[in-house]
Short mmCIF file of N, CA, C and O in Angstrom, two decimals:
data_model
loop_
_atom_site.label_atom_id
_atom_site.label_comp_id
_atom_site.label_asym_id
_atom_site.label_seq_id
_atom_site.Cartn_x
_atom_site.Cartn_y
_atom_site.Cartn_z
N UNK A 1 12.72 -10.78 -23.69
CA UNK A 1 12.45 -10.40 -22.33
C UNK A 1 10.88 -10.63 -22.25
O UNK A 1 10.22 -10.02 -22.89
N UNK A 2 10.37 -11.12 -20.78
CA UNK A 2 9.37 -10.96 -20.68
C UNK A 2 8.46 -9.79 -20.48
O UNK A 2 8.84 -8.97 -20.04
N UNK A 3 7.14 -9.91 -21.08
CA UNK A 3 6.16 -8.78 -21.06
C UNK A 3 5.97 -8.20 -19.44
O UNK A 3 5.58 -7.00 -19.03
N UNK A 4 6.25 -9.24 -18.62
CA UNK A 4 6.22 -8.86 -17.34
C UNK A 4 7.13 -8.40 -16.41
O UNK A 4 7.30 -8.33 -15.24
N UNK A 5 8.25 -7.86 -16.90
CA UNK A 5 9.79 -7.25 -16.19
C UNK A 5 9.83 -6.02 -16.90
O UNK A 5 9.46 -5.55 -18.11
N UNK A 6 10.75 -4.87 -15.98
CA UNK A 6 10.75 -3.79 -16.17
C UNK A 6 12.44 -3.44 -15.60
O UNK A 6 12.65 -3.95 -14.67
N UNK A 7 13.19 -3.32 -16.70
CA UNK A 7 14.62 -3.02 -16.17
C UNK A 7 14.39 -1.47 -15.90
O UNK A 7 14.31 -0.63 -16.66
N UNK A 8 14.91 -1.26 -14.77
CA UNK A 8 14.99 0.01 -14.13
C UNK A 8 16.68 0.35 -14.35
O UNK A 8 17.52 -0.05 -13.59
N UNK A 9 17.16 1.15 -15.18
CA UNK A 9 18.40 1.62 -15.14
C UNK A 9 18.63 3.07 -14.59
O UNK A 9 18.07 3.78 -14.63
N UNK A 10 19.26 2.68 -13.21
CA UNK A 10 19.29 3.78 -12.33
C UNK A 10 20.66 4.13 -12.16
O UNK A 10 21.72 3.63 -12.23
N UNK A 11 20.75 5.42 -12.06
CA UNK A 11 22.11 6.16 -11.95
C UNK A 11 21.73 7.91 -12.03
O UNK A 11 20.69 8.25 -12.47
N UNK A 12 22.66 8.34 -11.80
CA UNK A 12 22.82 10.00 -11.80
C UNK A 12 22.84 10.52 -13.16
O UNK A 12 23.16 9.49 -14.07
N UNK A 13 22.64 11.63 -13.44
CA UNK A 13 22.55 12.25 -14.91
C UNK A 13 24.10 12.11 -15.58
O UNK A 13 25.17 12.48 -14.77
N UNK A 14 23.86 11.56 -16.77
CA UNK A 14 25.40 11.74 -17.62
C UNK A 14 26.17 10.27 -17.39
O UNK A 14 27.22 10.16 -17.81
N UNK A 15 25.41 9.32 -16.59
CA UNK A 15 26.35 8.10 -16.37
C UNK A 15 26.19 7.18 -17.39
O UNK A 15 26.77 5.91 -17.47
N UNK A 16 25.25 7.24 -18.44
CA UNK A 16 25.15 6.09 -19.50
C UNK A 16 23.67 5.54 -19.60
O UNK A 16 23.64 4.74 -20.18
N UNK A 17 23.08 5.87 -18.76
CA UNK A 17 21.75 5.01 -18.93
C UNK A 17 21.06 5.10 -20.26
O UNK A 17 20.59 4.38 -20.61
N UNK A 18 20.90 6.34 -20.70
CA UNK A 18 20.60 6.49 -22.28
C UNK A 18 21.01 5.71 -23.27
O UNK A 18 20.45 5.10 -24.12
N UNK A 19 22.14 5.79 -23.21
CA UNK A 19 23.10 4.86 -24.03
C UNK A 19 22.77 3.54 -24.02
O UNK A 19 22.50 2.39 -25.02
N UNK A 20 22.67 2.68 -22.64
CA UNK A 20 22.28 1.46 -22.57
C UNK A 20 20.82 0.93 -23.00
O UNK A 20 20.28 0.13 -23.94
N UNK A 21 19.74 2.05 -22.81
CA UNK A 21 18.46 1.94 -23.26
C UNK A 21 18.57 2.00 -24.64
O UNK A 21 17.66 1.23 -25.21
N UNK A 22 19.35 2.87 -25.34
CA UNK A 22 19.31 2.82 -26.94
C UNK A 22 19.81 1.58 -27.36
O UNK A 22 19.12 0.84 -28.29
N UNK A 23 20.84 0.74 -26.83
CA UNK A 23 21.27 -0.40 -27.07
C UNK A 23 20.18 -1.41 -27.00
O UNK A 23 19.84 -2.36 -27.95
N UNK A 24 19.36 -1.74 -25.65
CA UNK A 24 18.49 -2.61 -25.56
C UNK A 24 17.23 -2.47 -26.57
O UNK A 24 16.98 -3.16 -27.03
N UNK A 25 16.90 -1.25 -26.93
CA UNK A 25 15.93 -0.88 -27.87
C UNK A 25 16.18 -1.65 -29.45
O UNK A 25 15.47 -2.11 -29.92
N UNK A 26 17.41 -1.16 -29.54
CA UNK A 26 17.80 -1.20 -31.22
C UNK A 26 18.14 -2.85 -31.41
O UNK A 26 17.84 -3.56 -32.39
N UNK A 27 19.09 -3.17 -30.29
CA UNK A 27 19.24 -4.83 -30.30
C UNK A 27 18.17 -5.48 -30.07
O UNK A 27 18.03 -6.80 -30.73
N UNK A 28 17.24 -5.49 -29.02
CA UNK A 28 16.34 -6.36 -28.43
C UNK A 28 14.95 -5.95 -28.65
O UNK A 28 14.15 -6.61 -28.29
N UNK A 29 14.87 -4.77 -29.06
CA UNK A 29 13.43 -4.46 -29.08
C UNK A 29 12.74 -4.13 -27.88
O UNK A 29 11.44 -3.64 -27.97
N UNK A 30 13.33 -3.76 -26.75
CA UNK A 30 12.67 -3.43 -25.57
C UNK A 30 12.77 -2.00 -25.50
O UNK A 30 13.36 -0.99 -25.44
N UNK A 31 11.13 -1.59 -25.50
CA UNK A 31 10.73 -0.15 -25.46
C UNK A 31 11.16 0.53 -24.15
O UNK A 31 10.67 -0.19 -23.14
N UNK A 32 11.32 1.58 -24.15
CA UNK A 32 11.86 2.64 -23.05
C UNK A 32 10.79 3.80 -22.80
O UNK A 32 10.01 4.08 -23.78
N UNK A 33 10.38 3.96 -21.36
CA UNK A 33 9.35 4.63 -21.06
C UNK A 33 10.14 6.17 -21.69
O UNK A 33 11.13 6.59 -21.49
N UNK A 34 9.45 6.81 -22.24
CA UNK A 34 9.35 8.29 -22.23
C UNK A 34 8.93 9.22 -21.24
O UNK A 34 7.64 9.43 -21.26
N UNK A 35 9.73 9.45 -20.29
CA UNK A 35 8.99 10.14 -18.78
C UNK A 35 8.47 11.34 -19.31
O UNK A 35 9.18 12.02 -20.28
N UNK A 36 7.79 11.72 -18.55
CA UNK A 36 7.36 13.14 -18.62
C UNK A 36 8.11 14.24 -17.81
O UNK A 36 8.70 13.85 -16.79
N UNK A 37 8.28 15.34 -18.29
CA UNK A 37 8.95 16.12 -17.83
C UNK A 37 8.55 17.80 -18.04
O UNK A 37 7.94 18.02 -19.30
N UNK A 38 8.74 18.75 -17.27
CA UNK A 38 8.22 20.30 -17.50
C UNK A 38 9.60 20.68 -17.66
O UNK A 38 9.68 22.12 -17.75
N UNK A 39 10.76 20.02 -18.00
CA UNK A 39 11.91 20.77 -18.39
C UNK A 39 11.92 21.20 -19.98
O UNK A 39 11.36 20.05 -21.02
N UNK A 40 12.67 22.32 -20.51
CA UNK A 40 12.43 22.60 -21.45
C UNK A 40 13.50 21.62 -22.49
O UNK A 40 14.48 21.08 -21.65
N UNK A 41 13.50 21.38 -24.12
CA UNK A 41 13.90 20.88 -24.55
C UNK A 41 15.77 21.48 -24.46
O UNK A 41 15.75 22.45 -24.78
N UNK A 42 16.61 20.76 -24.66
CA UNK A 42 17.69 21.12 -24.81
C UNK A 42 18.30 21.57 -26.16
O UNK A 42 19.13 22.16 -26.39
N UNK A 43 17.80 20.92 -27.20
CA UNK A 43 17.63 21.04 -28.50
C UNK A 43 16.42 20.69 -29.36
O UNK A 43 15.49 20.07 -28.65
N UNK A 44 16.21 21.35 -30.41
CA UNK A 44 14.73 20.93 -30.97
C UNK A 44 14.53 19.57 -31.26
O UNK A 44 13.27 19.33 -31.10
N UNK A 45 15.55 18.88 -31.50
CA UNK A 45 15.34 17.38 -31.92
C UNK A 45 15.76 16.66 -30.77
O UNK A 45 15.71 15.53 -31.02
N UNK A 46 15.76 16.88 -29.72
CA UNK A 46 15.85 16.03 -28.33
C UNK A 46 14.49 15.18 -28.32
O UNK A 46 13.55 15.83 -28.41
N UNK A 47 15.04 13.94 -27.87
CA UNK A 47 13.82 12.96 -27.52
C UNK A 47 14.23 12.40 -25.98
O UNK A 47 15.11 12.70 -25.49
N UNK A 48 13.31 11.31 -25.77
CA UNK A 48 13.90 10.44 -24.61
C UNK A 48 12.81 11.26 -23.41
O UNK A 48 12.50 10.19 -22.60
N UNK A 49 12.23 11.83 -23.47
CA UNK A 49 10.83 12.43 -22.55
C UNK A 49 9.62 13.19 -23.47
O UNK A 49 9.89 13.25 -24.58
N UNK A 50 8.84 13.20 -22.60
CA UNK A 50 7.49 13.75 -23.27
C UNK A 50 7.85 15.55 -22.46
O UNK A 50 7.64 15.42 -21.55
N UNK A 51 8.15 16.07 -23.48
CA UNK A 51 8.13 17.46 -22.87
C UNK A 51 6.85 18.61 -22.58
O UNK A 51 6.20 18.35 -23.75
N UNK A 52 6.52 18.85 -21.37
CA UNK A 52 5.21 19.56 -21.06
C UNK A 52 5.74 20.93 -20.36
O UNK A 52 6.59 20.89 -19.86
N UNK A 53 4.58 21.65 -20.78
CA UNK A 53 4.63 23.10 -19.93
C UNK A 53 4.32 22.54 -18.36
O UNK A 53 3.75 21.41 -18.07
N UNK A 54 4.65 23.55 -17.52
CA UNK A 54 4.43 23.36 -16.24
C UNK A 54 3.00 23.02 -15.99
O UNK A 54 2.54 22.27 -15.13
N UNK A 55 2.15 23.85 -16.70
CA UNK A 55 0.66 23.75 -16.36
C UNK A 55 0.35 22.10 -16.80
O UNK A 55 -0.55 21.50 -16.35
N UNK A 56 0.67 21.65 -18.00
CA UNK A 56 0.45 20.44 -18.60
C UNK A 56 1.11 19.21 -17.46
O UNK A 56 -0.03 18.38 -17.29
N UNK A 57 2.11 19.57 -17.08
CA UNK A 57 2.73 18.50 -16.07
C UNK A 57 1.42 18.59 -14.77
O UNK A 57 1.45 17.38 -14.10
N UNK A 58 1.36 19.73 -14.42
CA UNK A 58 0.17 19.99 -13.22
C UNK A 58 -1.01 19.06 -13.20
O UNK A 58 -1.48 18.81 -12.55
N UNK A 59 -1.44 18.75 -14.57
CA UNK A 59 -2.62 18.16 -14.92
C UNK A 59 -2.50 16.58 -15.23
O UNK A 59 -3.26 15.94 -14.92
N UNK A 60 -1.45 16.37 -14.94
CA UNK A 60 -1.07 14.72 -14.45
C UNK A 60 -1.57 14.18 -13.17
O UNK A 60 -1.17 14.87 -12.35
N UNK A 61 -2.59 13.54 -12.80
CA UNK A 61 -3.00 13.29 -11.46
C UNK A 61 -2.32 12.55 -10.71
O UNK A 61 -1.66 11.61 -11.26
N UNK A 62 -2.01 13.07 -9.30
CA UNK A 62 -0.96 12.55 -8.43
C UNK A 62 -1.23 11.09 -8.42
O UNK A 62 -0.16 10.55 -8.23
N UNK A 63 -2.52 10.61 -8.43
CA UNK A 63 -2.53 9.17 -8.28
C UNK A 63 -2.20 8.20 -9.64
O UNK A 63 -2.10 7.08 -9.18
N UNK A 64 -1.89 9.01 -10.70
CA UNK A 64 -1.36 8.41 -11.93
C UNK A 64 0.17 8.04 -11.87
O UNK A 64 0.76 7.27 -12.49
N UNK A 65 0.86 9.09 -10.98
CA UNK A 65 2.04 8.90 -10.98
C UNK A 65 2.95 8.07 -10.28
O UNK A 65 2.51 7.83 -9.06
N UNK A 66 3.55 7.13 -10.79
CA UNK A 66 4.48 6.11 -10.01
C UNK A 66 5.74 6.35 -9.74
O UNK A 66 6.43 5.67 -8.86
N UNK A 67 6.15 7.25 -10.39
CA UNK A 67 7.85 7.47 -9.97
C UNK A 67 7.87 9.16 -10.28
O UNK A 67 7.25 9.59 -11.42
N UNK A 68 8.05 9.81 -9.54
CA UNK A 68 8.29 11.25 -9.75
C UNK A 68 9.77 11.53 -9.03
O UNK A 68 9.96 11.16 -7.86
N UNK A 69 10.35 12.63 -9.51
CA UNK A 69 11.56 13.28 -8.94
C UNK A 69 11.71 14.63 -9.50
O UNK A 69 11.19 14.95 -10.44
N UNK A 70 12.79 15.26 -8.90
CA UNK A 70 13.03 16.53 -9.09
C UNK A 70 14.40 16.59 -9.39
O UNK A 70 15.33 15.90 -8.55
N UNK A 71 14.93 17.03 -10.64
CA UNK A 71 16.45 17.07 -11.19
C UNK A 71 16.55 18.71 -11.53
O UNK A 71 15.95 18.85 -12.52
N UNK A 72 17.60 19.34 -11.05
CA UNK A 72 17.75 20.43 -11.25
C UNK A 72 16.58 21.41 -11.68
O UNK A 72 16.93 22.17 -12.52
N UNK A 73 15.78 21.22 -10.69
CA UNK A 73 14.62 22.07 -10.43
C UNK A 73 13.52 21.83 -11.58
O UNK A 73 12.41 22.87 -11.70
N UNK A 74 13.61 20.72 -12.29
CA UNK A 74 12.51 20.17 -13.21
C UNK A 74 12.05 19.08 -12.73
O UNK A 74 12.64 18.29 -12.01
N UNK A 75 10.66 18.63 -12.91
CA UNK A 75 10.09 17.57 -12.37
C UNK A 75 9.80 16.78 -13.56
O UNK A 75 9.81 17.03 -14.78
N UNK A 76 10.03 15.42 -13.07
CA UNK A 76 10.18 14.20 -14.18
C UNK A 76 8.99 13.17 -13.41
O UNK A 76 9.09 13.00 -12.23
N UNK A 77 8.52 12.25 -14.27
CA UNK A 77 7.24 11.38 -13.82
C UNK A 77 7.29 10.27 -14.85
O UNK A 77 7.53 10.56 -16.12
N UNK A 78 6.98 9.11 -14.46
CA UNK A 78 6.16 8.21 -15.36
C UNK A 78 4.71 7.74 -14.73
O UNK A 78 4.63 7.86 -13.48
N UNK A 79 3.59 7.24 -15.48
CA UNK A 79 2.46 6.83 -14.97
C UNK A 79 2.69 5.38 -14.90
O UNK A 79 3.44 4.83 -15.69
N UNK A 80 1.88 4.66 -14.52
CA UNK A 80 1.49 3.20 -14.00
C UNK A 80 1.12 2.88 -15.60
O UNK A 80 2.01 1.71 -16.29
N UNK A 81 0.70 3.17 -16.55
CA UNK A 81 0.47 3.14 -18.17
C UNK A 81 1.80 2.84 -18.86
O UNK A 81 1.91 2.00 -19.57
N UNK A 82 2.42 4.04 -18.30
CA UNK A 82 3.87 4.22 -19.19
C UNK A 82 4.70 2.60 -18.84
O UNK A 82 5.36 2.39 -19.85
N UNK A 83 4.77 2.42 -17.48
CA UNK A 83 5.63 1.51 -17.03
C UNK A 83 4.96 0.05 -17.77
O UNK A 83 5.71 -0.74 -17.99
N UNK A 84 3.85 -0.04 -17.81
CA UNK A 84 3.12 -1.15 -18.02
C UNK A 84 3.26 -1.46 -19.46
O UNK A 84 3.14 -2.57 -20.02
N UNK A 85 3.68 -0.41 -20.39
CA UNK A 85 3.72 -0.56 -21.82
C UNK A 85 5.10 -0.92 -22.34
O UNK A 85 5.56 -1.35 -23.44
N UNK A 86 6.08 -0.49 -21.36
CA UNK A 86 7.60 -0.64 -21.59
C UNK A 86 8.23 -1.53 -20.85
O UNK A 86 7.74 -2.22 -19.81
N UNK A 87 9.36 -1.81 -21.23
CA UNK A 87 10.23 -2.74 -20.76
C UNK A 87 11.63 -2.16 -20.23
O UNK A 87 12.52 -2.75 -19.38
N UNK A 88 11.76 -0.97 -19.97
CA UNK A 88 13.24 -0.36 -19.77
C UNK A 88 12.82 1.11 -19.41
O UNK A 88 12.05 1.73 -19.90
N UNK A 89 13.12 1.43 -17.99
CA UNK A 89 12.86 2.90 -17.51
C UNK A 89 14.14 3.47 -16.77
O UNK A 89 14.78 2.92 -16.06
N UNK A 90 14.68 4.64 -17.62
CA UNK A 90 15.65 5.25 -17.12
C UNK A 90 15.06 6.40 -16.08
O UNK A 90 14.22 7.20 -16.08
N UNK A 91 16.01 6.35 -14.65
CA UNK A 91 15.38 6.69 -13.59
C UNK A 91 16.55 7.22 -12.76
O UNK A 91 17.79 6.37 -12.74
N UNK A 92 16.46 8.17 -11.82
CA UNK A 92 17.43 8.61 -10.81
C UNK A 92 17.26 7.81 -9.76
O UNK A 92 15.88 7.04 -9.50
N UNK A 93 18.10 7.54 -8.76
CA UNK A 93 17.76 6.79 -7.43
C UNK A 93 16.50 7.38 -6.47
O UNK A 93 15.77 6.39 -6.14
N UNK A 94 16.23 8.55 -6.60
CA UNK A 94 15.10 9.12 -5.88
C UNK A 94 13.78 8.47 -6.57
O UNK A 94 12.94 8.22 -5.78
N UNK A 95 13.84 8.65 -7.70
CA UNK A 95 12.66 8.06 -8.63
C UNK A 95 12.28 6.90 -8.42
O UNK A 95 11.40 6.36 -8.44
N UNK A 96 13.45 5.76 -8.51
CA UNK A 96 13.78 4.73 -8.12
C UNK A 96 12.91 4.08 -6.77
O UNK A 96 11.91 3.35 -6.70
N UNK A 97 13.32 4.87 -5.86
CA UNK A 97 12.77 4.71 -4.64
C UNK A 97 10.98 4.86 -4.70
O UNK A 97 10.43 4.03 -4.15
N UNK A 98 10.73 6.19 -4.95
CA UNK A 98 9.42 6.41 -5.46
C UNK A 98 8.69 5.27 -6.40
O UNK A 98 7.67 4.82 -6.23
N UNK A 99 9.29 4.85 -7.37
CA UNK A 99 8.55 3.80 -8.10
C UNK A 99 8.45 2.60 -7.19
O UNK A 99 7.39 1.75 -7.29
N UNK A 100 9.33 2.05 -6.46
CA UNK A 100 8.97 1.19 -5.67
C UNK A 100 7.75 1.13 -4.60
O UNK A 100 7.12 0.39 -4.22
N UNK A 101 7.74 2.24 -4.07
CA UNK A 101 6.57 2.62 -3.03
C UNK A 101 5.45 2.82 -3.79
O UNK A 101 4.48 2.09 -3.30
N UNK A 102 5.21 3.06 -5.08
CA UNK A 102 4.13 3.83 -5.63
C UNK A 102 3.33 2.82 -6.79
O UNK A 102 2.43 2.76 -7.19
N UNK A 103 4.46 2.28 -7.75
CA UNK A 103 3.98 0.98 -8.47
C UNK A 103 3.45 -0.22 -7.83
O UNK A 103 3.84 -0.89 -7.31
N UNK A 104 1.93 -0.21 -8.56
CA UNK A 104 1.17 -1.64 -8.30
C UNK A 104 0.88 -2.46 -9.19
O UNK A 104 0.02 -3.29 -8.92
N UNK A 105 1.64 -2.43 -10.32
CA UNK A 105 1.18 -3.10 -11.38
C UNK A 105 1.84 -4.57 -11.17
O UNK A 105 2.47 -4.82 -10.19
N UNK A 106 1.79 -5.38 -12.28
CA UNK A 106 2.07 -6.70 -12.45
C UNK A 106 3.67 -6.89 -12.72
O UNK A 106 4.12 -8.04 -12.91
N UNK A 107 4.31 -6.09 -12.87
CA UNK A 107 5.59 -6.28 -13.50
C UNK A 107 6.77 -6.36 -12.25
O UNK A 107 6.54 -5.62 -11.31
N UNK A 108 7.52 -7.33 -13.01
CA UNK A 108 8.73 -7.50 -11.90
C UNK A 108 9.71 -6.23 -12.19
O UNK A 108 9.87 -6.21 -13.60
N UNK A 109 10.34 -5.62 -11.36
CA UNK A 109 11.28 -4.28 -11.48
C UNK A 109 12.58 -5.37 -11.18
O UNK A 109 12.95 -5.57 -10.20
N UNK A 110 13.67 -5.03 -12.28
CA UNK A 110 14.93 -5.46 -12.01
C UNK A 110 15.82 -4.34 -12.03
O UNK A 110 15.97 -3.58 -13.11
N UNK A 111 16.26 -3.94 -10.86
CA UNK A 111 17.07 -3.10 -11.05
C UNK A 111 18.43 -2.97 -11.52
O UNK A 111 19.02 -4.06 -11.21
N UNK A 112 19.28 -1.85 -12.17
CA UNK A 112 20.58 -2.34 -12.67
C UNK A 112 21.07 -0.92 -12.50
O UNK A 112 20.80 0.16 -12.88
N UNK A 113 21.86 -0.60 -11.38
CA UNK A 113 22.64 0.80 -10.90
C UNK A 113 23.95 0.60 -11.53
O UNK A 113 24.75 -0.05 -11.82
#
């Protein structure tokens, strides 16, 4: 896959986005964005996000956030730098709309719902 493309795996929680992203990473070496969240880990070994306290999350400058959404009372976001470094982004529909509005990088976004 070209470095200039981002696969956006869009869907509601629990629909299999993470499973697809894991296959793409394992099979094709396509790195997934580890979005930031103020949600606590569900288990000590949970991965897939950068887990931050509410104060740490608040310190991410708004102008760096290109996709932000709230799910189940917790905030999730990615920065342009994270998008530019990766090839897959797991995102909900609201976050995807935000990504299309705010991301100004060079990557072509390929949506898969």
